[in-house]
PDB file of C-alpha atoms in Angstrom:
ATOM      1  CA  GLN A   9      82.012  98.329  98.623  1.00  0.00           C
ATOM      2  CA  VAL A  10      84.808 100.748  99.449  1.00  0.00           C
ATOM      3  CA  GLN A  11      85.700 103.479  97.005  1.00  0.00           C
ATOM      4  CA  LEU A  12      89.176 104.948  97.143  1.00  0.00           C
ATOM      5  CA  VAL A  13      90.295 108.160  95.499  1.00  0.00           C
ATOM      6  CA  GLU A  14      93.946 109.188  95.314  1.00  0.00           C
ATOM      7  CA  SER A  15      95.180 112.698  94.691  1.00  0.00           C
ATOM      8  CA  GLY A  16      98.327 114.749  95.005  1.00  0.00           C
ATOM      9  CA  GLY A  17     100.483 113.333  92.249  1.00  0.00           C
ATOM     10  CA  GLY A  18     102.408 115.461  89.813  1.00  0.00           C
ATOM     11  CA  LEU A  19     105.782 116.423  88.425  1.00  0.00           C
ATOM     12  CA  VAL A  20     108.570 117.127  90.888  1.00  0.00           C
ATOM     13  CA  THR A  21     112.304 117.644  90.529  1.00  0.00           C
ATOM     14  CA  PRO A  22     114.761 115.224  92.147  1.00  0.00           C
ATOM     15  CA  GLY A  23     115.088 115.870  95.851  1.00  0.00           C
ATOM     16  CA  GLY A  24     111.606 117.312  96.048  1.00  0.00           C
ATOM     17  CA  SER A  25     108.577 116.206  98.039  1.00  0.00           C
ATOM     18  CA  LEU A  26     104.972 115.318  97.419  1.00  0.00           C
ATOM     19  CA  ARG A  27     102.103 114.290  99.636  1.00  0.00           C
ATOM     20  CA  LEU A  28      99.576 111.854  98.261  1.00  0.00           C
ATOM     21  CA  THR A  29      96.103 111.577  99.706  1.00  0.00           C
ATOM     22  CA  CYS A  30      93.766 108.594  99.676  1.00  0.00           C
ATOM     23  CA  SER A  31      90.161 109.256 100.626  1.00  0.00           C
ATOM     24  CA  ALA A  32      87.966 106.262 101.466  1.00  0.00           C
ATOM     25  CA  SER A  33      84.193 106.174 101.099  1.00  0.00           C
ATOM     26  CA  GLU A  34      83.916 104.153 104.258  1.00  0.00           C
ATOM     27  CA  ARG A  35      86.132 102.860 106.975  1.00  0.00           C
ATOM     28  CA  SER A  36      85.823  99.638 108.861  1.00  0.00           C
ATOM     29  CA  PHE A  37      87.373  99.038 112.229  1.00  0.00           C
ATOM     30  CA  SER A  38      87.425  95.315 111.563  1.00  0.00           C
ATOM     31  CA  ASN A  39      91.193  95.208 111.074  1.00  0.00           C
ATOM     32  CA  GLN A  40      91.071  97.069 107.803  1.00  0.00           C
ATOM     33  CA  VAL A  41      94.498  97.772 106.366  1.00  0.00           C
ATOM     34  CA  MET A  42      95.233 100.628 103.996  1.00  0.00           C
ATOM     35  CA  GLY A  43      98.132 100.091 101.643  1.00  0.00           C
ATOM     36  CA  TRP A  44     100.132 102.167  99.203  1.00  0.00           C
ATOM     37  CA  PHE A  45     101.579 100.541  96.093  1.00  0.00           C
ATOM     38  CA  ARG A  46     103.270 101.861  92.986  1.00  0.00           C
ATOM     39  CA  GLN A  47     103.753 100.615  89.481  1.00  0.00           C
ATOM     40  CA  ALA A  48     106.228 101.870  86.931  1.00  0.00           C
ATOM     41  CA  PRO A  49     105.790 101.127  83.214  1.00  0.00           C
ATOM     42  CA  GLY A  50     106.799  97.577  82.417  1.00  0.00           C
ATOM     43  CA  LYS A  51     107.216  96.628  86.063  1.00  0.00           C
ATOM     44  CA  GLU A  52     105.145  94.762  88.610  1.00  0.00           C
ATOM     45  CA  ARG A  53     103.100  96.540  91.218  1.00  0.00           C
ATOM     46  CA  GLU A  54     105.337  97.212  94.189  1.00  0.00           C
ATOM     47  CA  PHE A  55     104.490  97.586  97.868  1.00  0.00           C
ATOM     48  CA  VAL A  56     105.299 100.977  99.346  1.00  0.00           C
ATOM     49  CA  GLY A  57     103.766 100.803 102.798  1.00  0.00           C
ATOM     50  CA  ALA A  58     100.611 100.142 104.783  1.00  0.00           C
ATOM     51  CA  VAL A  59      98.850 101.095 107.971  1.00  0.00           C
ATOM     52  CA  ARG A  60      95.942  99.752 109.969  1.00  0.00           C
ATOM     53  CA  TRP A  61      93.069 102.082 110.794  1.00  0.00           C
ATOM     54  CA  THR A  62      92.970 100.790 114.348  1.00  0.00           C
ATOM     55  CA  GLY A  63      96.456 101.525 115.562  1.00  0.00           C
ATOM     56  CA  GLY A  64      99.896 100.124 115.123  1.00  0.00           C
ATOM     57  CA  SER A  65     102.778 101.711 113.325  1.00  0.00           C
ATOM     58  CA  PRO A  66     102.929 101.882 109.549  1.00  0.00           C
ATOM     59  CA  SER A  67     104.942  99.257 107.765  1.00  0.00           C
ATOM     60  CA  TYR A  68     107.183 100.103 104.798  1.00  0.00           C
ATOM     61  CA  LYS A  69     109.134  98.494 102.021  1.00  0.00           C
ATOM     62  CA  GLY A  70     112.656  98.341 103.335  1.00  0.00           C
ATOM     63  CA  THR A  71     114.301 100.592 100.767  1.00  0.00           C
ATOM     64  CA  ILE A  72     111.657 103.275 101.177  1.00  0.00           C
ATOM     65  CA  LYS A  73     111.589 103.580 104.944  1.00  0.00           C
ATOM     66  CA  GLY A  74     113.070 106.875 106.030  1.00  0.00           C
ATOM     67  CA  ARG A  75     112.074 108.790 102.904  1.00  0.00           C
ATOM     68  CA  PHE A  76     108.351 108.076 102.866  1.00  0.00           C
ATOM     69  CA  ALA A  77     105.903 108.295 105.721  1.00  0.00           C
ATOM     70  CA  ILE A  78     102.295 107.142 106.022  1.00  0.00           C
ATOM     71  CA  SER A  79      99.832 108.884 108.265  1.00  0.00           C
ATOM     72  CA  LYS A  80      96.071 108.745 108.655  1.00  0.00           C
ATOM     73  CA  ASP A  81      93.105 110.740 109.801  1.00  0.00           C
ATOM     74  CA  ASN A  82      90.430 108.330 110.941  1.00  0.00           C
ATOM     75  CA  ALA A  83      87.770 111.022 111.240  1.00  0.00           C
ATOM     76  CA  LYS A  84      88.315 112.068 107.621  1.00  0.00           C
ATOM     77  CA  LYS A  85      88.734 108.449 106.418  1.00  0.00           C
ATOM     78  CA  THR A  86      91.935 109.599 104.750  1.00  0.00           C
ATOM     79  CA  VAL A  87      95.406 108.124 104.489  1.00  0.00           C
ATOM     80  CA  TYR A  88      98.448 110.144 103.441  1.00  0.00           C
ATOM     81  CA  LEU A  89     101.755 109.237 101.864  1.00  0.00           C
ATOM     82  CA  GLN A  90     104.421 111.873 102.441  1.00  0.00           C
ATOM     83  CA  MET A  91     107.274 111.359 100.017  1.00  0.00           C
ATOM     84  CA  ASN A  92     110.573 113.157 100.556  1.00  0.00           C
ATOM     85  CA  SER A  93     113.931 113.121  98.776  1.00  0.00           C
ATOM     86  CA  LEU A  94     112.266 111.886  95.632  1.00  0.00           C
ATOM     87  CA  ALA A  95     114.420 110.351  92.926  1.00  0.00           C
ATOM     88  CA  PRO A  96     113.731 109.488  89.270  1.00  0.00           C
ATOM     89  CA  GLU A  97     113.326 105.822  90.227  1.00  0.00           C
ATOM     90  CA  ASP A  98     110.290 106.803  92.323  1.00  0.00           C
ATOM     91  CA  THR A  99     108.445 107.689  89.107  1.00  0.00           C
ATOM     92  CA  ALA A 100     105.343 105.523  88.944  1.00  0.00           C
ATOM     93  CA  THR A 101     101.603 105.446  89.276  1.00  0.00           C
ATOM     94  CA  TYR A 102     100.800 105.288  92.966  1.00  0.00           C
ATOM     95  CA  TYR A 103      97.780 103.347  94.162  1.00  0.00           C
ATOM     96  CA  CYS A 104      95.888 103.230  97.396  1.00  0.00           C
ATOM     97  CA  ALA A 105      94.319  99.924  98.413  1.00  0.00           C
ATOM     98  CA  ALA A 106      92.147  98.575 101.210  1.00  0.00           C
ATOM     99  CA  SER A 107      91.960  95.116 102.712  1.00  0.00           C
ATOM    100  CA  SER A 108      89.410  93.847 105.218  1.00  0.00           C
ATOM    101  CA  ARG A 109      90.944  90.376 105.509  1.00  0.00           C
ATOM    102  CA  GLY A 110      92.553  90.930 108.879  1.00  0.00           C
ATOM    103  CA  LEU A 111      96.048  90.923 107.426  1.00  0.00           C
ATOM    104  CA  ILE A 112      99.067  90.479 109.616  1.00  0.00           C
ATOM    105  CA  GLN A 113     102.084  92.633 108.922  1.00  0.00           C
ATOM    106  CA  SER A 114     103.917  90.002 106.902  1.00  0.00           C
ATOM    107  CA  GLU A 115     100.953  89.948 104.492  1.00  0.00           C
ATOM    108  CA  TYR A 116     100.826  93.687 103.820  1.00  0.00           C
ATOM    109  CA  GLY A 117     103.085  93.596 100.804  1.00  0.00           C
ATOM    110  CA  ARG A 118     101.101  91.291  98.521  1.00  0.00           C
ATOM    111  CA  PRO A 119      98.732  93.135  96.123  1.00  0.00           C
ATOM    112  CA  GLY A 120      96.435  90.103  95.942  1.00  0.00           C
ATOM    113  CA  ASN A 121      95.575  90.562  99.615  1.00  0.00           C
ATOM    114  CA  TYR A 122      93.766  93.821  98.930  1.00  0.00           C
ATOM    115  CA  ASP A 123      90.118  93.980  97.923  1.00  0.00           C
ATOM    116  CA  TYR A 124      89.688  97.575  96.813  1.00  0.00           C
ATOM    117  CA  TRP A 125      91.887  99.856  94.729  1.00  0.00           C
ATOM    118  CA  GLY A 126      91.877 103.480  93.747  1.00  0.00           C
ATOM    119  CA  GLN A 127      92.415 104.677  90.211  1.00  0.00           C
ATOM    120  CA  GLY A 128      95.994 105.724  90.854  1.00  0.00           C
ATOM    121  CA  THR A 129      97.832 109.020  90.723  1.00  0.00           C
ATOM    122  CA  GLN A 130     100.902 109.659  88.602  1.00  0.00           C
ATOM    123  CA  VAL A 131     104.145 110.766  90.208  1.00  0.00           C
ATOM    124  CA  THR A 132     106.935 111.855  87.891  1.00  0.00           C
ATOM    125  CA  VAL A 133     110.353 112.794  89.223  1.00  0.00           C
ATOM    126  CA  SER A 134     112.409 114.537  86.590  1.00  0.00           C
ATOM    127  CA  SER A 135     114.635 117.527  86.145  1.00  0.00           C
TER     128      SER A 135
END
């Protein structure tokens, strides 16, 4: 059982930045993938990006790439989501998720492919 805890959400004005943190209770090198998703009220959960603990570049939703960046600290079992140039449409609850299914990159974006989820952290972008 993997426990995930997100932090770092809050209220930010348009154009601002936030860094979200996802701390995992354990980390598996067996192709575990860490994903970031978001969900706005009344909308489906949306893929933001993902990264594999054991190397490879992060993968992002196309419209987000360039504004958001995922990084990780294997020793701390922590994944980060740096969000820049935030806009009101980025307002959502952001979730961290973990999958040990050996996903390939084309499978990163489907929420059903992830086994463990954090409780979410709210990000509100408003002036």
